[in-house]
PDB file of C-alpha atoms in Angstrom:
ATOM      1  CA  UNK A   1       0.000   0.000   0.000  1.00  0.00           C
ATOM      2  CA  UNK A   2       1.760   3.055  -1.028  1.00  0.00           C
ATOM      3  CA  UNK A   3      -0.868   5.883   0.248  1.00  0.00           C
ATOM      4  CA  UNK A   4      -2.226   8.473  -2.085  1.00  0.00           C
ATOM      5  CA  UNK A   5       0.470   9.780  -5.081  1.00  0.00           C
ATOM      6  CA  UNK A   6       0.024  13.503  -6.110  1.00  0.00           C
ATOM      7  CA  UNK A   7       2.203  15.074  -8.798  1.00  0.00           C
ATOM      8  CA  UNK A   8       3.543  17.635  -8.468  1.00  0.00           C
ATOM      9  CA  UNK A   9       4.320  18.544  -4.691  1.00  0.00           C
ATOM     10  CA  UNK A  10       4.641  22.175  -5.743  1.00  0.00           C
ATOM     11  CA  UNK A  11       4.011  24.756  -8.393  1.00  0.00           C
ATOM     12  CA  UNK A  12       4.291  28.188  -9.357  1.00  0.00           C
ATOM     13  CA  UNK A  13       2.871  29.870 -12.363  1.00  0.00           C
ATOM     14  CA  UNK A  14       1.683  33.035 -13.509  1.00  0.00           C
ATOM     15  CA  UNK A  15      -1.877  34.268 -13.964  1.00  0.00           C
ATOM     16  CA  UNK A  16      -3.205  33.561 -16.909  1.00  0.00           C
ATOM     17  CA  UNK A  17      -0.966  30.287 -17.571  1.00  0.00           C
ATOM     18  CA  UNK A  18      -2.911  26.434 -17.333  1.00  0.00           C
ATOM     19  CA  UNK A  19      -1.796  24.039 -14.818  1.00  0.00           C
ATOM     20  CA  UNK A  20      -2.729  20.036 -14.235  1.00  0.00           C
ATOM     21  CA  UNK A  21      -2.305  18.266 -11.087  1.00  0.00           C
ATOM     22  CA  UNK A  22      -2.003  14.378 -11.312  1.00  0.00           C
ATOM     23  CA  UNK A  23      -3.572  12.181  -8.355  1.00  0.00           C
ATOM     24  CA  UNK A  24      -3.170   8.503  -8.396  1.00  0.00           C
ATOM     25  CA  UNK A  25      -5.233   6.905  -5.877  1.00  0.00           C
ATOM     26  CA  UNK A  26      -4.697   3.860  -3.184  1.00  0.00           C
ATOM     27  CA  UNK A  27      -4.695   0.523  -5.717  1.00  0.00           C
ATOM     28  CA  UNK A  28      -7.807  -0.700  -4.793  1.00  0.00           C
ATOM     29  CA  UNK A  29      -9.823   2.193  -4.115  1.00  0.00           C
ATOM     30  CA  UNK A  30     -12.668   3.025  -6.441  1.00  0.00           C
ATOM     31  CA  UNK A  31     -13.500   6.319  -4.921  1.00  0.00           C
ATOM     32  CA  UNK A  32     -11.263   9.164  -5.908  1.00  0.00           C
ATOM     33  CA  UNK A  33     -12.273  12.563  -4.312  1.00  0.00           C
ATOM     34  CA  UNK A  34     -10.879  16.634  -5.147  1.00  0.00           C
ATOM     35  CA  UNK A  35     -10.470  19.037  -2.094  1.00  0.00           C
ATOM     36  CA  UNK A  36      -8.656  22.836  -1.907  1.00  0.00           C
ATOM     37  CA  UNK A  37      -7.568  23.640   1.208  1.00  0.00           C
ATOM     38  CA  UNK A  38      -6.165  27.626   2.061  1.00  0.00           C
ATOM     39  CA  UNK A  39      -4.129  28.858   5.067  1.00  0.00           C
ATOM     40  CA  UNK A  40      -6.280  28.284   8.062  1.00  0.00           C
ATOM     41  CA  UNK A  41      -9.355  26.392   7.104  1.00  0.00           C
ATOM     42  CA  UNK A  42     -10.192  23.216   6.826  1.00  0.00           C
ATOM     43  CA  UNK A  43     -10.560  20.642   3.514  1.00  0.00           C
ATOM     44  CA  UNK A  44     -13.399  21.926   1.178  1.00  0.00           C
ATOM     45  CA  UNK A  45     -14.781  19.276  -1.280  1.00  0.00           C
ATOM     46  CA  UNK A  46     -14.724  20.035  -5.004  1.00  0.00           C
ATOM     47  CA  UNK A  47     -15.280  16.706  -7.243  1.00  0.00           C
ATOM     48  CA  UNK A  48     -15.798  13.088  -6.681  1.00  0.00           C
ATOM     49  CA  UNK A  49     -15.444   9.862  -8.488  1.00  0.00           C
ATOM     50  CA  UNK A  50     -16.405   6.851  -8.547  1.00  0.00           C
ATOM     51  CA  UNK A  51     -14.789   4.578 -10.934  1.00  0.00           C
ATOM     52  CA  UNK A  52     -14.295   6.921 -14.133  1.00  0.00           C
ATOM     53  CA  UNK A  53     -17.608   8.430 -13.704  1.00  0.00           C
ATOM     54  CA  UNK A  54     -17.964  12.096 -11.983  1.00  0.00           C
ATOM     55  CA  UNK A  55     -20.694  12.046  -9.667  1.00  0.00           C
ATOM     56  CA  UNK A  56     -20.319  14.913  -8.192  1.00  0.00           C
ATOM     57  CA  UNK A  57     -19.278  18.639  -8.336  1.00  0.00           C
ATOM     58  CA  UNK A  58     -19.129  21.618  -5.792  1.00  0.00           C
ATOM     59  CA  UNK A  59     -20.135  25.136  -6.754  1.00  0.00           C
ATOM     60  CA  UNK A  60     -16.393  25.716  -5.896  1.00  0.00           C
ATOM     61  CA  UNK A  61     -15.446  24.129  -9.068  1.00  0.00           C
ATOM     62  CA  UNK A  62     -16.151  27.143 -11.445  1.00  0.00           C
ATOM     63  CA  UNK A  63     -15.636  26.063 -15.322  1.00  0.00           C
ATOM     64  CA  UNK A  64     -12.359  26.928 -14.987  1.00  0.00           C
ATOM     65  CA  UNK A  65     -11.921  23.936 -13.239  1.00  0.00           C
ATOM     66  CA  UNK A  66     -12.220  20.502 -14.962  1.00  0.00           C
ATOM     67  CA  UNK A  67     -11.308  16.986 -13.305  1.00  0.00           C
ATOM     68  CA  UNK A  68     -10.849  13.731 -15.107  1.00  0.00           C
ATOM     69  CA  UNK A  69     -10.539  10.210 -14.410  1.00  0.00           C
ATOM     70  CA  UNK A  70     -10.802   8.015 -17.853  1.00  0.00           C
ATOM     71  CA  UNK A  71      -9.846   4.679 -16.805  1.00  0.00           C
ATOM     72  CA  UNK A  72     -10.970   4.722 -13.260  1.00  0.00           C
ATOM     73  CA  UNK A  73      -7.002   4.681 -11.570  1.00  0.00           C
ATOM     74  CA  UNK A  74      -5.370   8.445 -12.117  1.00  0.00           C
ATOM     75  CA  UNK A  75      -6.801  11.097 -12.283  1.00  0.00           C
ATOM     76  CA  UNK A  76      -6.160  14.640 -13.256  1.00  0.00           C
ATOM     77  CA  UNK A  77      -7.352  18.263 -12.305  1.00  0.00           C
ATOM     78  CA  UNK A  78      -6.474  21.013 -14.367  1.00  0.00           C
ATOM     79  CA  UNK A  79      -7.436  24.772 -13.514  1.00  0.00           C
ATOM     80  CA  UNK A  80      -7.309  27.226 -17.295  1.00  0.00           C
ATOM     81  CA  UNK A  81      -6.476  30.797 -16.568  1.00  0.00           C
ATOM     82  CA  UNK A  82      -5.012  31.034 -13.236  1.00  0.00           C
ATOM     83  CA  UNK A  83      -6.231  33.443 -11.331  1.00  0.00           C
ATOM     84  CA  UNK A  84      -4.428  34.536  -8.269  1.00  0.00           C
ATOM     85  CA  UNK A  85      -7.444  33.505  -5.920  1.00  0.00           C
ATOM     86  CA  UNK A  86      -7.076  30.187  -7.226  1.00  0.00           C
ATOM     87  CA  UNK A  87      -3.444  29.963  -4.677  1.00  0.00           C
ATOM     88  CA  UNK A  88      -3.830  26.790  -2.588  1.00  0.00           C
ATOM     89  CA  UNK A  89      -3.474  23.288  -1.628  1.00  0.00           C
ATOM     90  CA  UNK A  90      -5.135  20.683  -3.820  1.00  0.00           C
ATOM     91  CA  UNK A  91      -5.352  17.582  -1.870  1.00  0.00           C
ATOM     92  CA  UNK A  92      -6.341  14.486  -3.620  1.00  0.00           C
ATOM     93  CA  UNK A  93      -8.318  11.524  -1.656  1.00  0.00           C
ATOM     94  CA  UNK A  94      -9.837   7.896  -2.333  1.00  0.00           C
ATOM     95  CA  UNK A  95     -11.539   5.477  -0.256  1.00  0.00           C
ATOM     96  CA  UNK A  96     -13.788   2.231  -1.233  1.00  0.00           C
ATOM     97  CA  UNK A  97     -17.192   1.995  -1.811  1.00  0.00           C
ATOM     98  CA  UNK A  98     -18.218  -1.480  -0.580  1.00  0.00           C
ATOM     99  CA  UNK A  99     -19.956  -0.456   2.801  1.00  0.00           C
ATOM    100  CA  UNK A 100     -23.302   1.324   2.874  1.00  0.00           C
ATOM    101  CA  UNK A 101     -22.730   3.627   6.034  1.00  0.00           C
ATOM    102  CA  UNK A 102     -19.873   6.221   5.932  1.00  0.00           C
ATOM    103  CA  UNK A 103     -17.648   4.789   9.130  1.00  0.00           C
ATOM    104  CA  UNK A 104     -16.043   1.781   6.111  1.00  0.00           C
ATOM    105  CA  UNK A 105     -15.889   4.522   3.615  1.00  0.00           C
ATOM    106  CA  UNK A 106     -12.775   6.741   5.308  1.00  0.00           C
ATOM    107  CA  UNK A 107     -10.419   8.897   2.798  1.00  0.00           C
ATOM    108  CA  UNK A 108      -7.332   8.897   2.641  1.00  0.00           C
ATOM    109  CA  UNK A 109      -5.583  12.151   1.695  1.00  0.00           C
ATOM    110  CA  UNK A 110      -2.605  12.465  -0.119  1.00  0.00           C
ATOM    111  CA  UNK A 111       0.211  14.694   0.472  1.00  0.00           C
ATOM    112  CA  UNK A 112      -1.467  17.550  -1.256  1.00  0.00           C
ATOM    113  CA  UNK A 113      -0.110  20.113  -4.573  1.00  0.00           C
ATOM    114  CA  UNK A 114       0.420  23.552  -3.588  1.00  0.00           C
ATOM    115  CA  UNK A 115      -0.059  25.706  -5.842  1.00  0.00           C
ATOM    116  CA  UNK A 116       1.161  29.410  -6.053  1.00  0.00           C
ATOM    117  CA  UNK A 117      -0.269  31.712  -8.782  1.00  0.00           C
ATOM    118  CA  UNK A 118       2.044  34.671  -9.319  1.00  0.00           C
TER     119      UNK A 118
ATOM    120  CA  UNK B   1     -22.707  27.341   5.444  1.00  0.00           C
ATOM    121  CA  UNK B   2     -20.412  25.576   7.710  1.00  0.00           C
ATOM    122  CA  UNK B   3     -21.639  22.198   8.281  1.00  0.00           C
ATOM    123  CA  UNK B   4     -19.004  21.333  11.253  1.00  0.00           C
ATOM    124  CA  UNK B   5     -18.084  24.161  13.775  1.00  0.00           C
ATOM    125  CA  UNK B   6     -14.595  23.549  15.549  1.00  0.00           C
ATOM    126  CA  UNK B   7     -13.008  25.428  18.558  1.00  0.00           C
ATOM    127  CA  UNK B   8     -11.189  26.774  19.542  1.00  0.00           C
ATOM    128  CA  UNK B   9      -9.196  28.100  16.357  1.00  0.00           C
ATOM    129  CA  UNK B  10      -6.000  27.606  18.618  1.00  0.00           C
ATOM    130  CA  UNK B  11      -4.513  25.674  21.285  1.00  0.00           C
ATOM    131  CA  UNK B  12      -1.741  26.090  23.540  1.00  0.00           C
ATOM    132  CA  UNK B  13      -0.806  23.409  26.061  1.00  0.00           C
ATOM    133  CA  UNK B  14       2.160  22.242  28.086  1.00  0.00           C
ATOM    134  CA  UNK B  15       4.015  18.829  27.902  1.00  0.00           C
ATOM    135  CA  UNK B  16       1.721  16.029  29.249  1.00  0.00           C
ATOM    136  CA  UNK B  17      -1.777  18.081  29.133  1.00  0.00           C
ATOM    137  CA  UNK B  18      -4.888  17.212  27.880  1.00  0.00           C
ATOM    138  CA  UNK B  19      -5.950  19.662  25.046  1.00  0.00           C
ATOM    139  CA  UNK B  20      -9.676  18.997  24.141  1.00  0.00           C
ATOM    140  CA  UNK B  21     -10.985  20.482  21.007  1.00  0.00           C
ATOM    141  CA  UNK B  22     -14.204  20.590  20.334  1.00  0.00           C
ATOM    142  CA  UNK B  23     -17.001  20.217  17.405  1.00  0.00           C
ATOM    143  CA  UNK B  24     -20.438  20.329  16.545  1.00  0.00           C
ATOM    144  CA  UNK B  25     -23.156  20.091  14.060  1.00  0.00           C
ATOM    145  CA  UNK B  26     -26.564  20.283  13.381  1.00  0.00           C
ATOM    146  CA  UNK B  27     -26.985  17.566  10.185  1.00  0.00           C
ATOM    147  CA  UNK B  28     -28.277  14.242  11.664  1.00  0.00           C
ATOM    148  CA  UNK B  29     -27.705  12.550   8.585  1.00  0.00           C
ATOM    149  CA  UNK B  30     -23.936  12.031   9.333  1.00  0.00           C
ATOM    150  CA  UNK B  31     -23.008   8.737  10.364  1.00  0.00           C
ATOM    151  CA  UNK B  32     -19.366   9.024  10.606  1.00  0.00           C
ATOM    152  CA  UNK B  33     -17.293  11.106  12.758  1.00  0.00           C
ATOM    153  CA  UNK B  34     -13.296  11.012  12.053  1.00  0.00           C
ATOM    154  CA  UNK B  35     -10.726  13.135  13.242  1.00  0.00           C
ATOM    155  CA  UNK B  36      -7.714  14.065  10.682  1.00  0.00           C
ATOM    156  CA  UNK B  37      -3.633  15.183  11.631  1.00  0.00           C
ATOM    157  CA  UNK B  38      -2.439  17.613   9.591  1.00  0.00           C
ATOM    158  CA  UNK B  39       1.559  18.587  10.075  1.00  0.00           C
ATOM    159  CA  UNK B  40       2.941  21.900   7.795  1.00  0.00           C
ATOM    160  CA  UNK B  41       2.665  20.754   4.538  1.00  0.00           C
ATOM    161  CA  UNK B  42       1.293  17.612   4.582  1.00  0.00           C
ATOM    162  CA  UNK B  43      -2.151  16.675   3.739  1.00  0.00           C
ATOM    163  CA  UNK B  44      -4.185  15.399   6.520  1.00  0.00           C
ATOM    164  CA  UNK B  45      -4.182  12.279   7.914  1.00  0.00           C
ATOM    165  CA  UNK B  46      -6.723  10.086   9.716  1.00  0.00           C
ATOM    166  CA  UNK B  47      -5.614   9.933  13.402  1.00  0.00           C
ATOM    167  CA  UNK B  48      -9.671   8.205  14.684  1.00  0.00           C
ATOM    168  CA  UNK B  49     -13.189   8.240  14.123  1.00  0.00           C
ATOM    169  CA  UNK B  50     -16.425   7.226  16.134  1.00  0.00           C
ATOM    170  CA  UNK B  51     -20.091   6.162  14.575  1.00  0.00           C
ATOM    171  CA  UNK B  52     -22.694   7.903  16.723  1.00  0.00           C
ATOM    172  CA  UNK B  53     -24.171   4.041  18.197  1.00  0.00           C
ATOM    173  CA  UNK B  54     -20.918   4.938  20.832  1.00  0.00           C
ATOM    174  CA  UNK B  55     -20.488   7.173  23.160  1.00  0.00           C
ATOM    175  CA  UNK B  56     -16.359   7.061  23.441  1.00  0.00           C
ATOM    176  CA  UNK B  57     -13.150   6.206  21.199  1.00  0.00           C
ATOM    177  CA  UNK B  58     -10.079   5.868  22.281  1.00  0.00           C
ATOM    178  CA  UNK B  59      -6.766   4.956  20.287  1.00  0.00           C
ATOM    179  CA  UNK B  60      -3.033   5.092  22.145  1.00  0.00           C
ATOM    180  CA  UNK B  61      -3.215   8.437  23.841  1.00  0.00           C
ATOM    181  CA  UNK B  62      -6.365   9.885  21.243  1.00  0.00           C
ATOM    182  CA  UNK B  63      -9.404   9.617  22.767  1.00  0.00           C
ATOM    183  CA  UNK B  64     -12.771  10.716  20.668  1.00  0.00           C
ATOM    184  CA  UNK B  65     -16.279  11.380  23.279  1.00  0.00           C
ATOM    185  CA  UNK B  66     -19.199  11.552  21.149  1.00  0.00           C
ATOM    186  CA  UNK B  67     -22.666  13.257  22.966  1.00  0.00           C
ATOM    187  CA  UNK B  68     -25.167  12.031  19.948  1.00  0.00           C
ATOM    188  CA  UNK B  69     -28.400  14.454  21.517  1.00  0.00           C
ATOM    189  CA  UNK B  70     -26.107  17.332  21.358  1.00  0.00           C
ATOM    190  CA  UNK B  71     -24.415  16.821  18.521  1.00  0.00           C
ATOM    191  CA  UNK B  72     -21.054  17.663  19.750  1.00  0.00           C
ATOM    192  CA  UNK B  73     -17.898  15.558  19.505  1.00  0.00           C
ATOM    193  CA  UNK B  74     -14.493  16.400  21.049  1.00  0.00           C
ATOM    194  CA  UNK B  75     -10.820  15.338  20.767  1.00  0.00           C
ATOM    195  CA  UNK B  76      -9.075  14.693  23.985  1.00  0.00           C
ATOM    196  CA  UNK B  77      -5.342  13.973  23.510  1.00  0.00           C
ATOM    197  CA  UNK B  78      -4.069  12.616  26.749  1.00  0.00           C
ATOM    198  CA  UNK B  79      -0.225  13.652  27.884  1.00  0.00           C
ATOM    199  CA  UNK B  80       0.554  15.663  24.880  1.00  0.00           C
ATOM    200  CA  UNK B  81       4.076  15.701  23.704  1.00  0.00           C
ATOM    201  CA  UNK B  82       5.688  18.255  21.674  1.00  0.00           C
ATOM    202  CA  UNK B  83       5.444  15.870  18.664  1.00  0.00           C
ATOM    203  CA  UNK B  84       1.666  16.415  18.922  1.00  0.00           C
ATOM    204  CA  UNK B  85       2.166  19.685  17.768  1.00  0.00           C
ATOM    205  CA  UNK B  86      -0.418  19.888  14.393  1.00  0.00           C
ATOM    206  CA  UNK B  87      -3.238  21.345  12.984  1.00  0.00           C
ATOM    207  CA  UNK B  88      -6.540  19.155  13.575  1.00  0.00           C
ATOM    208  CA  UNK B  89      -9.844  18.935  11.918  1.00  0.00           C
ATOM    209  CA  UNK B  90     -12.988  17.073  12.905  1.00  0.00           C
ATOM    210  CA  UNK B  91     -15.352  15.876  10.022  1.00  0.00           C
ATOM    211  CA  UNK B  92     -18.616  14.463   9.579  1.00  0.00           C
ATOM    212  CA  UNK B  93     -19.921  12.195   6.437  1.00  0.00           C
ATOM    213  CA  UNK B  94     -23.539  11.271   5.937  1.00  0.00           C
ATOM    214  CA  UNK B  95     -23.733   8.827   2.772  1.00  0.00           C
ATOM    215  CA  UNK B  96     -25.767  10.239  -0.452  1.00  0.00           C
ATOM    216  CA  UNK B  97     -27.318   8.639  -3.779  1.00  0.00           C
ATOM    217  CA  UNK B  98     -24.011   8.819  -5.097  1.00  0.00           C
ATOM    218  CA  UNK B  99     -21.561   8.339  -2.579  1.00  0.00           C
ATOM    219  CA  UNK B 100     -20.157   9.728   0.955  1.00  0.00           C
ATOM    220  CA  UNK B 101     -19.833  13.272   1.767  1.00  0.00           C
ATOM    221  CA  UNK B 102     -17.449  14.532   4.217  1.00  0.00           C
ATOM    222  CA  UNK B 103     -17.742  17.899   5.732  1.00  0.00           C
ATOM    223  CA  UNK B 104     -14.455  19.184   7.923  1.00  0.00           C
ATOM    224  CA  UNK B 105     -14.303  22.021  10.304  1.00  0.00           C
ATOM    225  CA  UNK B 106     -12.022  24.855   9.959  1.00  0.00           C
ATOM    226  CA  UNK B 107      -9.347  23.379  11.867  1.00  0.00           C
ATOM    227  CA  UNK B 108      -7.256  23.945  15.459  1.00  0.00           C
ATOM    228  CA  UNK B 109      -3.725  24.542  15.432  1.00  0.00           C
ATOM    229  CA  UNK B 110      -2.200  22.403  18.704  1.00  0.00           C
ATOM    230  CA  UNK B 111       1.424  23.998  19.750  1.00  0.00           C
ATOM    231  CA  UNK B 112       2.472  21.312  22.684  1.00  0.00           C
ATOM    232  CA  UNK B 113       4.957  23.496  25.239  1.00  0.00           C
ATOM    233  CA  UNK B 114       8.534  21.267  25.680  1.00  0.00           C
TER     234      UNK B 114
END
C-alpha cells in the first residue's frame, strides 16, 4: 500500500498560464475525491469519483476547473487561466465503496499540490 | 454554510496536558465522525473516528467522546508531547445517492509546550 500519489508537490505559475495536477489513488480504491484547502481552514470538497464516472461537483469548481478520471485509476485536475485567488493546496483523496454507512468509507488524503499563482 | 463548527481556532498546552478540542453540528444525517492530523505541509491524515451508536473512542493516547443528543464531539489527547504539535480537523460524512460526503471544520492549530 503506497498511500495516495500527487504530482507535483509544488508549483508556481503566472496568472493567466494552465496548470494540471495528477492524483493517483490507493490501488484498490474506487472512490477518488478533489479538495482545496487555504491557510487556516479546513478541507473543502470540489469533485468526486467513482470509478471513471464524476458524480459529483461543488459550486467551488467554477468552469475553470475541470477533473478527469478516464480509466478509473489516475486522475487529473487542471485549472485554465489562473487566477491569483485560485493559490492553494489541492489535496487528492480515495476510499472504497463497498460499505453502505460512511464509518467503512474513510479517505485517505494524499500529500497535497500547492499551488502558487504569481 | 459551515456544516461542522470547531473550537477553539487555537490551542496552547504544556508537555503532558490534555488539550480537548471541540465540534459540533446540526446535520443528523452524518453517520461518521473522524478526526484528521495535519503537520505543515502535509495533507491530513486520519488519526480516529467514532459512529454515533458509541459514546467514546479511544486509540493510544487519542481519545474521541461523542454526545449524539447534542451533537457535539471532542478530541481529547491525553499527555501531549511536543510531537503532537499539528493542525486538527474534525469531520462528519452522511452517505448520499451517489456516494459519501465529508464535511471538515475549519481546523485547530495544537502547539504542545517542551
Amino acid at each position: 500500500d503506497t498511500g495516495v500519489s500527487q504530482d507535483p508537490r509544488h508549483k508556481i505559475t503566472k496568472r493567466g498560464q494552465n496548470v494540471t495536477f495528477r492524483c493517483d489513488p490507493i490501488s484498490e480504491h474506487n472512490r477518488l475525491y478533489w479538495y482545496r484547502q487555504t491557510l487556516g481552514q479546513g478541507p473543502e470538497f470540489l469533485t468526486y469519483f467513482q470509478n471513471e464516472a464524476q458524480l459529483e461537483k461543488s459550486r467551488l469548481l467554477s468552469d475553470r476547473f475541470s477533473a478527469e478520471r478516464p480509466k478509473g485509476s489516475f486522475s487529473t485536475l487542471e485549472i485554465q487561466r489562473t487566477e491569483q485567488g485560485d493559490s492553494a493546496m489541492y489535496l487528492c483523496a480515495s476510499s472504497l465503496s463497498y460499505y453502505r454507512d460512511s464509518s467503512g468509507n474513510t479517505i485517505y488524503f494524499g500529500e497535497g499540490s500547492w499551488l502558487t499563482v504569481v | 454554510q459551515q456544516q461542522v463548527k470547531q473550537s477553539p481556532q487555537s490551542l496552547i498546552v504544556q508537555k503532558g496536558g490534555i488539550p480537548i478540542i471541540n465540534c459540533a453540528y446540526e446535520n443528523t444525517a452524518f453517520d461518521y465522525f473522524p478526526w484528521y492530523q495535519q503537520f505543515p505541509g502535509k495533507g491530513p491524515a486520519l488519526l480516529i473516528a467514532i459512529r454515533p451508536d458509541v459514546s467514546e473512542k479511544k486509540e493510544g493516547r487519542f481519545t474521541i467522546s461523542f454526545n449524539k443528543s447534542a451533537k457535539q464531539f471532542s478530541l481529547h489527547i491525553m499527555d501531549s508531547q511536543p510531537g503532537d504539535s499539528a493542525t486538527y480537523f474534525c469531520a462528519a460524512s452522511r452517505p448520499t445517492n451517489t456516494g459519501n460526503q465529508f464535511y471538515f471544520g475549519t481546523g485547530t492549530s495544537l502547539t504542545v509546550i517542551p
